[in-house]
Amino acid sequence: MPWYFNISNRGGIGLHQYDLPGYPASHSCIRLFQKDAFWIFNWADTWVLNEDETVVVKNGTPVIIFGTYNYESTPPWKEVVSGIDILNLTEEELKMLNEYITKINAGL
């Protein structure tokens, strides 16, 4: 897969370039347009594993994914055209992100 950035070594979950079918169609990977996958792949630091690739010896760039997907509603990528405000985070989402970042920085 082009521009694969691993999130879960054991789970085989990552960010990668792939066709976007217009509906959730993955085993948990996050599909991205080529330019976005290329950017993340070149920007982020991957973790470093030990020789037998079973233990993370150096952490990479943290990835935080949050929220839910409502299968009954209009796909969010179709709503972006109608209003750019959909990309804004709520106060609750910002608070949640700040809490996660604080835990990551504390090594929790």
Coordinates of C-alpha atoms in Angstrom, one line a residue:
M1 CA 0.0 0.0 0.0
P2 CA 1.4 3.4 -0.9
W3 CA 2.5 5.7 1.9
Y4 CA 1.5 3.4 4.8
F5 CA 1.9 4.8 8.3
N6 CA 1.4 2.2 11.0
I7 CA -0.8 3.0 14.0
S8 CA -1.2 -0.5 15.5
N9 CA 1.6 -2.9 14.9
R10 CA -0.3 -5.9 16.2
G11 CA -3.7 -4.9 14.8
G12 CA -2.4 -4.0 11.4
I13 CA -4.1 -0.6 11.5
G14 CA -2.6 2.4 9.7
L15 CA -3.1 5.4 7.6
H16 CA -2.5 4.9 3.9
Q17 CA -3.3 6.0 0.4
Y18 CA -6.1 4.1 -1.2
D19 CA -9.2 4.6 -3.3
L20 CA -12.0 6.3 -1.3
P21 CA -15.1 4.3 -2.1
G22 CA -17.6 6.7 -0.5
Y23 CA -18.5 4.5 2.5
P24 CA -16.6 2.8 5.3
A25 CA -14.9 -0.2 3.7
S26 CA -11.9 -1.1 5.8
H27 CA -10.8 -3.3 8.7
S28 CA -9.9 -0.2 10.6
C29 CA -7.4 1.5 8.4
I30 CA -7.8 5.1 7.6
R31 CA -7.8 5.7 3.8
L32 CA -6.4 9.0 2.5
F33 CA -6.0 10.8 -0.7
Q34 CA -2.5 10.3 -2.1
K35 CA -1.3 13.8 -1.3
D36 CA -2.5 13.5 2.3
A37 CA -1.0 10.0 2.8
F38 CA 2.3 11.2 1.3
W39 CA 2.4 14.2 3.6
I40 CA 1.8 12.2 6.8
F41 CA 4.2 9.5 5.7
N42 CA 7.0 12.0 5.3
W43 CA 6.1 14.2 8.2
A44 CA 5.5 11.7 11.0
D45 CA 8.2 9.7 12.9
T46 CA 7.5 5.9 13.0
W47 CA 8.2 3.9 16.1
V48 CA 11.3 1.7 16.3
L49 CA 10.9 -2.0 17.2
N50 CA 13.5 -4.3 18.7
E51 CA 15.2 -6.9 16.6
D52 CA 12.4 -9.5 16.6
E53 CA 9.8 -6.7 16.1
T54 CA 7.8 -7.5 19.2
V55 CA 8.6 -4.5 21.5
V56 CA 8.5 -0.8 20.7
V57 CA 11.8 0.7 21.9
K58 CA 11.2 4.2 20.7
N59 CA 7.8 5.9 20.3
G60 CA 6.9 7.7 17.1
T61 CA 4.5 10.5 16.4
P62 CA 1.3 10.0 18.5
V63 CA -1.9 9.6 16.5
I64 CA -5.2 10.4 18.2
I65 CA -8.4 9.4 16.5
F66 CA -11.7 10.1 18.1
G67 CA -15.4 10.4 17.4
T68 CA -17.9 8.0 16.0
Y69 CA -19.3 7.3 12.5
N70 CA -23.1 7.5 12.1
Y71 CA -23.9 5.0 9.4
E72 CA -27.4 6.3 9.1
S73 CA -26.5 9.9 8.3
T74 CA -25.1 11.7 5.2
P75 CA -21.4 10.9 4.8
P76 CA -19.5 13.8 6.3
W77 CA -17.3 14.2 3.2
K78 CA -20.4 15.1 1.3
E79 CA -21.3 17.8 3.8
V80 CA -18.0 19.6 3.6
V81 CA -19.1 21.2 0.3
S82 CA -22.2 22.7 1.9
G83 CA -20.3 24.4 4.8
I84 CA -16.7 24.6 5.8
D85 CA -17.7 25.0 9.5
I86 CA -18.1 21.2 9.6
L87 CA -14.3 21.1 10.0
N88 CA -14.3 23.1 13.2
L89 CA -13.9 21.2 16.5
T90 CA -16.4 21.7 19.3
E91 CA -15.3 22.9 22.8
E92 CA -15.8 19.3 24.1
E93 CA -13.7 17.8 21.3
L94 CA -10.9 20.3 22.0
K95 CA -11.0 19.5 25.7
M96 CA -10.8 15.8 24.9
L97 CA -7.8 16.3 22.6
N98 CA -6.0 18.4 25.2
E99 CA -6.6 15.7 27.8
Y100 CA -5.2 13.0 25.5
I101 CA -2.2 15.2 24.6
T102 CA -1.5 15.8 28.3
K103 CA -1.6 12.0 29.0
I104 CA 0.7 11.4 26.0
N105 CA 3.2 14.0 27.2
A106 CA 3.1 12.5 30.7
G107 CA 3.8 9.0 29.3
L108 CA 0.5 7.6 30.5

